[in-house]
Tab-separated table of C-alpha atoms in Angstrom:
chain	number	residue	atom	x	y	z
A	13	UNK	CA	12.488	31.099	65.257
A	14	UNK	CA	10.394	28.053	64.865
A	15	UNK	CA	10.594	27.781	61.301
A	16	UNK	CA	7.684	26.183	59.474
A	17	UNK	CA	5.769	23.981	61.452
A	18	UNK	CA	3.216	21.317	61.178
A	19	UNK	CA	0.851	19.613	62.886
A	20	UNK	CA	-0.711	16.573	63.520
A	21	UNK	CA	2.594	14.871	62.924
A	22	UNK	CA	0.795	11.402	61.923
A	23	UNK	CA	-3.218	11.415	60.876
A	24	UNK	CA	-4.931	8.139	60.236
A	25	UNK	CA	-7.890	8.570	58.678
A	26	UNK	CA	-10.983	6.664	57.222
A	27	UNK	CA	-12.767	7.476	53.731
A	28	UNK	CA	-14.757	10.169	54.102
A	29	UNK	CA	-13.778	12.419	56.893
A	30	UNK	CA	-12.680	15.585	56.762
A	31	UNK	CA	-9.779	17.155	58.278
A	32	UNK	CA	-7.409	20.032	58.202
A	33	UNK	CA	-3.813	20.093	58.060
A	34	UNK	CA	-2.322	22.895	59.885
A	35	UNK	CA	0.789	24.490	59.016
A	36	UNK	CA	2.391	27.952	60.277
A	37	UNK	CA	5.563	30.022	59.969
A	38	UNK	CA	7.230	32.914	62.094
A	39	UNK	CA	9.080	34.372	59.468
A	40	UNK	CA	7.093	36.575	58.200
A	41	UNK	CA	7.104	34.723	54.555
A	42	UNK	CA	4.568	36.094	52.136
A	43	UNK	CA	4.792	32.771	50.202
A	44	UNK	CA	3.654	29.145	51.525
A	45	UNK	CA	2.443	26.390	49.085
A	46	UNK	CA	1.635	22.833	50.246
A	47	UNK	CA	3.033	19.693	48.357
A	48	UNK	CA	2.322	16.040	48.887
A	49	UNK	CA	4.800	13.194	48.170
A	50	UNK	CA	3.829	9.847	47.321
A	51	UNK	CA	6.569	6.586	47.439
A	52	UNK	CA	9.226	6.743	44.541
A	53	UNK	CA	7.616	10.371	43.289
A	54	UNK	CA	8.546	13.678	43.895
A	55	UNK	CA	6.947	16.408	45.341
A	56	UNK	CA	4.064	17.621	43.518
A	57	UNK	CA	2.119	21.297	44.451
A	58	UNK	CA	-0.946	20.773	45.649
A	59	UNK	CA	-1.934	24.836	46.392
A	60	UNK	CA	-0.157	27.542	46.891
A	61	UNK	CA	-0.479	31.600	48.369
A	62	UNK	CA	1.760	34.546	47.747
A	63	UNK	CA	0.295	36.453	50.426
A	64	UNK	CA	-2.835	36.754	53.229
A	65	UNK	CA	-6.349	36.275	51.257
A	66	UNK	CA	-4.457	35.277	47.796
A	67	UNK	CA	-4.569	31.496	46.953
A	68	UNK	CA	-3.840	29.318	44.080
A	69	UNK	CA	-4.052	26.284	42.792
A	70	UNK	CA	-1.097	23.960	41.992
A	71	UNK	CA	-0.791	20.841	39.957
A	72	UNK	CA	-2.407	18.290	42.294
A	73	UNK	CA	-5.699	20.465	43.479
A	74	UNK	CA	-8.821	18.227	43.603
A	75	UNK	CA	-9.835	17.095	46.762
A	76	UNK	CA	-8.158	19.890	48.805
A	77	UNK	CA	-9.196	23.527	49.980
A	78	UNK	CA	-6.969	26.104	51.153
A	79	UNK	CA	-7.312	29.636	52.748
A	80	UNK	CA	-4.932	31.992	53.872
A	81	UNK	CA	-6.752	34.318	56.342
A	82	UNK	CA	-3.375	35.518	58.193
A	83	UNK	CA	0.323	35.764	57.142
A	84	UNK	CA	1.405	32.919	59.509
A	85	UNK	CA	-1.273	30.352	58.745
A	86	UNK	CA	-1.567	28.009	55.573
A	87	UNK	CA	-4.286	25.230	56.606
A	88	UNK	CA	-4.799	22.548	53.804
A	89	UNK	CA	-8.056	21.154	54.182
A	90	UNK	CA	-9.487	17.819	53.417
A	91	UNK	CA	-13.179	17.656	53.059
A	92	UNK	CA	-13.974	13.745	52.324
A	93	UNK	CA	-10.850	11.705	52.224
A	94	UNK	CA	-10.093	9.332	49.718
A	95	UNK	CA	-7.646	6.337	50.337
A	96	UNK	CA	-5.682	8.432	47.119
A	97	UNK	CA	-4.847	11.018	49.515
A	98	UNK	CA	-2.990	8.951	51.389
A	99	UNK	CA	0.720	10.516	51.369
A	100	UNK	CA	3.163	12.920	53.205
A	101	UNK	CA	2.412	16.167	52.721
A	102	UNK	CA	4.737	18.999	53.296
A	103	UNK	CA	4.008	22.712	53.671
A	104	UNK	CA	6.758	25.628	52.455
A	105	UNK	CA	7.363	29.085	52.858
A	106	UNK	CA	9.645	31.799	51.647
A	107	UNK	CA	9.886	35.253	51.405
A	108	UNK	CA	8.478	36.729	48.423
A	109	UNK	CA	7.889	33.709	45.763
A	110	UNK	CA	10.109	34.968	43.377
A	111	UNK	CA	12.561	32.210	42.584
A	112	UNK	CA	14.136	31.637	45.873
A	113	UNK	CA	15.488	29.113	48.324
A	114	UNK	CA	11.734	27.771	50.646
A	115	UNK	CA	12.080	26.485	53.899
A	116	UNK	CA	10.071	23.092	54.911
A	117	UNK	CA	8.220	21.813	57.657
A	118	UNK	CA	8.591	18.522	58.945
A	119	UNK	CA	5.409	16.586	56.831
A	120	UNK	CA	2.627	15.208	58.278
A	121	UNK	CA	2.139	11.875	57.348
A	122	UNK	CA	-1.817	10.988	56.051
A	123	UNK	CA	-3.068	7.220	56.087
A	124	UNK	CA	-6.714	7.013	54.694
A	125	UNK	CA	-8.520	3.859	55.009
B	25	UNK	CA	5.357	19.813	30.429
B	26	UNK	CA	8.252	19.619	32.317
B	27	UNK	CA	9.463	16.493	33.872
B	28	UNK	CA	12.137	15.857	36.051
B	29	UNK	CA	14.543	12.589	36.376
B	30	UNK	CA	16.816	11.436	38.836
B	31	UNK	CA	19.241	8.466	38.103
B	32	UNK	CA	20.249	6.241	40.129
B	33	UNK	CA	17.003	6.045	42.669
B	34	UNK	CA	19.341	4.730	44.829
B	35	UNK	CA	23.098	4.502	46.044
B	36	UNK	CA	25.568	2.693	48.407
B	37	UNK	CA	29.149	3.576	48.387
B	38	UNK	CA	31.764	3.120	51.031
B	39	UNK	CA	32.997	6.098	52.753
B	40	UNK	CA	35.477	8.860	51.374
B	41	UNK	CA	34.327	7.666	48.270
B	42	UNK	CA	33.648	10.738	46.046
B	43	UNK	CA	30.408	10.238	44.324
B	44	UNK	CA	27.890	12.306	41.849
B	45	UNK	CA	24.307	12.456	41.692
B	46	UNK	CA	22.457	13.377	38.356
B	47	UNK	CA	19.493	15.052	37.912
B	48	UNK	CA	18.095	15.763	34.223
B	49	UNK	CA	14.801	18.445	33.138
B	50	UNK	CA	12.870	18.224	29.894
B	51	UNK	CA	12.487	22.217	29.285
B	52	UNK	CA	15.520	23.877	29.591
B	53	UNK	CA	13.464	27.012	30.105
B	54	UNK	CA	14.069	26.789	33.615
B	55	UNK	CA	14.622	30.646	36.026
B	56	UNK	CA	16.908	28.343	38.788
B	57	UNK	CA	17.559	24.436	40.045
B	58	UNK	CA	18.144	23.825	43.474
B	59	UNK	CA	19.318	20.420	45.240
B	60	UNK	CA	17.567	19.567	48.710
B	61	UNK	CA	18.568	16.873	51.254
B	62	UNK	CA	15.919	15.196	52.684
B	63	UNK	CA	16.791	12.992	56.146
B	64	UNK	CA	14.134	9.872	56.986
B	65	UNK	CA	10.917	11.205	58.560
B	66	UNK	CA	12.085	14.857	57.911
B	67	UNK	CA	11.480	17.702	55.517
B	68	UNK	CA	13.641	19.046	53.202
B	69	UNK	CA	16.730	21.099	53.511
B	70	UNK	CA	17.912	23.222	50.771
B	71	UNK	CA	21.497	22.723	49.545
B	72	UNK	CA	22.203	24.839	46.507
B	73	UNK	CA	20.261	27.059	44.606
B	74	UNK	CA	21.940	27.488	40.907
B	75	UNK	CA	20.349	30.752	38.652
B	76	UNK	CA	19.445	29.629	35.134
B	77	UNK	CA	22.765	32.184	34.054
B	78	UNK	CA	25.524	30.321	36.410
B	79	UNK	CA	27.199	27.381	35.575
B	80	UNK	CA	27.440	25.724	39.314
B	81	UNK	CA	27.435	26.384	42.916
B	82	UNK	CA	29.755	25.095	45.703
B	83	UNK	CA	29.130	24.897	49.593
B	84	UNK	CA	31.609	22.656	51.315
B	85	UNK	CA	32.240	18.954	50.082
B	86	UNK	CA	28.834	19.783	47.387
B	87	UNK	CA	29.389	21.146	43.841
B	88	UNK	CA	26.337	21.932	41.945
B	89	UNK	CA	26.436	21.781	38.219
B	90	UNK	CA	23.952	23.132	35.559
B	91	UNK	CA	23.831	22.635	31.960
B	92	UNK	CA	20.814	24.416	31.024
B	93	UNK	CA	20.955	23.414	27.153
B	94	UNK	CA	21.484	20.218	27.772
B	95	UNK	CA	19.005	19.545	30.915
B	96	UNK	CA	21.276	18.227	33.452
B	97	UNK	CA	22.652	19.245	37.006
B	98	UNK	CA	25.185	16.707	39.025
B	99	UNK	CA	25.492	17.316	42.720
B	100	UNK	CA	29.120	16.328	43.577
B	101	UNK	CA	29.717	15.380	47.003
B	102	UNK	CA	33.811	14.902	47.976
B	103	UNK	CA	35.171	12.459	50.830
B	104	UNK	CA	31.372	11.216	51.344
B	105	UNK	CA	30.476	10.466	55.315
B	106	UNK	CA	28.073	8.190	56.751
B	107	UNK	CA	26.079	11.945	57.984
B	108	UNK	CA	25.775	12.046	53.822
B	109	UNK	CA	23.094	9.066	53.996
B	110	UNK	CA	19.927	10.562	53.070
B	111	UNK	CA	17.541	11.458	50.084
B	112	UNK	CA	18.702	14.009	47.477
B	113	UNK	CA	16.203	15.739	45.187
B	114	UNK	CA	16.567	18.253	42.608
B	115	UNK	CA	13.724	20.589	41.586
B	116	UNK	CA	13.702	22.861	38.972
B	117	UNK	CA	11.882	26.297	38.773
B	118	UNK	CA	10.289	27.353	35.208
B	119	UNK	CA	10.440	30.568	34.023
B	120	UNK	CA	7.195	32.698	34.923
B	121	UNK	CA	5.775	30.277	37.462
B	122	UNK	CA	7.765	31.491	40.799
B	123	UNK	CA	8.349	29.012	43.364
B	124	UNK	CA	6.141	26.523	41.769
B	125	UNK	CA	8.434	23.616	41.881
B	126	UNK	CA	9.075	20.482	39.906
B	127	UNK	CA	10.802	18.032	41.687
B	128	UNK	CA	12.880	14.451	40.692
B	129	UNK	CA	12.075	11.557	42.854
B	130	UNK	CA	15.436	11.973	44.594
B	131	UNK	CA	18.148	9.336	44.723
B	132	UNK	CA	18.803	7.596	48.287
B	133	UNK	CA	22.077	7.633	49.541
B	134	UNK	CA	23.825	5.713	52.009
B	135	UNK	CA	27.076	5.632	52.912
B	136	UNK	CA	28.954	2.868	54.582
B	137	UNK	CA	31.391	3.163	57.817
């Protein structure tokens, strides 16, 4: 098994553009959120999905989209970038969503200009 | 809302030196607190996971402790290594929100040869 992965790894981007974040798991998790972590902070939930074509929103929503057409994919999407959205962000997945241990990608690490 | 704090932010202490790491929560209406390890350019790793009922968790040289009424968790680590240098961050999950976490902003460790 993979785990959860993530790509690109490292994204710079200037204010404005748009890009998507992918992120995918081979566990067959029902759950996967997305959280971004800024310098000295902890992680903070951006969205989140407890299954295929169910999505929510998290603490930290504005400025990001998210769908969840399959059970393996959880794209966040950025649609103009703001140098504020400059961060790591990390995507998660577990089982069910009920209370348990989630597994983490790797982060991809955003740089708006 | 809940907040969570971790004290120090950062740590240096010379190997074999047992050390604890404190993490404290606002609302003690919490379902579960886990620890995670988190290694430079890397995601997160789950350590412990403590239920809201139990009083702490061990795995190896790491002791979990939760004091629900209170708001506080220490993550004991015996005979620290340099392997031990990383990030450690506690997130707690409240009750009726799921996997929603809300994380500390993690205290750094190293550990000196």
């Amino acid at each position: 098994n993979a785990g959860v992965t993530q790509t690109p790894k490292f994204q710079v981007l200037k204010t404005g553009q748009s890009m998507t974040l992918q992120c995918a798991q081979d566990m067959n998790h029902e759950y996967m959120s997305w959280y971004r972590q800024d310098p000295g902070m902890g992680l903070r939930l951006i969205h989140y999905s407890v299954g295929a074509g169910i999505t929510d929103q998290g603490e930290v929503p504005n400025g990001y989209n998210v769908s969840r057409s399959t059970t393996e994919d959880f794209p966040l999407r950025l649609l103009s970038a703001a140098p504020s959205q400059t961060s790591v962000y990390f995507c998660a997945s577990s089982p069910s969503g009920n209370y348990e241990t989630q597994y983490f990608g790797p982060g991809t690490r955003l740089l708006v200009l | 809302k809940q907040e969570v704090t971790q004290i120090p932010a950062a740590l240096s202490v010379p190997e074999g030196e047992n050390l604890v790491l404190n993490c404290s929560f606002t609302d003690s209406a919490i379902y579960n607190l886990q620890w995670f390890r988190q290694d430079p350019g890397k995601g997160l790793t789950s350590l412990l996971l403590i239920q809201s009922s139990q009083r702490e968790q061990t795995s190896g040289r790491l002791n979990a402790s939760l004091d629900k009424s209170s708001g506080r968790s220490t993550l004991y680590i015996a005979a620290s290594q340099p392997g031990d240098s990383a990030t450690y961050l506690c997130a707690v999950s409240p009750f009726g929100a799921g996997n929603m976490l809300t994380f500390g902003g993690g205290t750094r460790l190293m550990v000196k040869p």
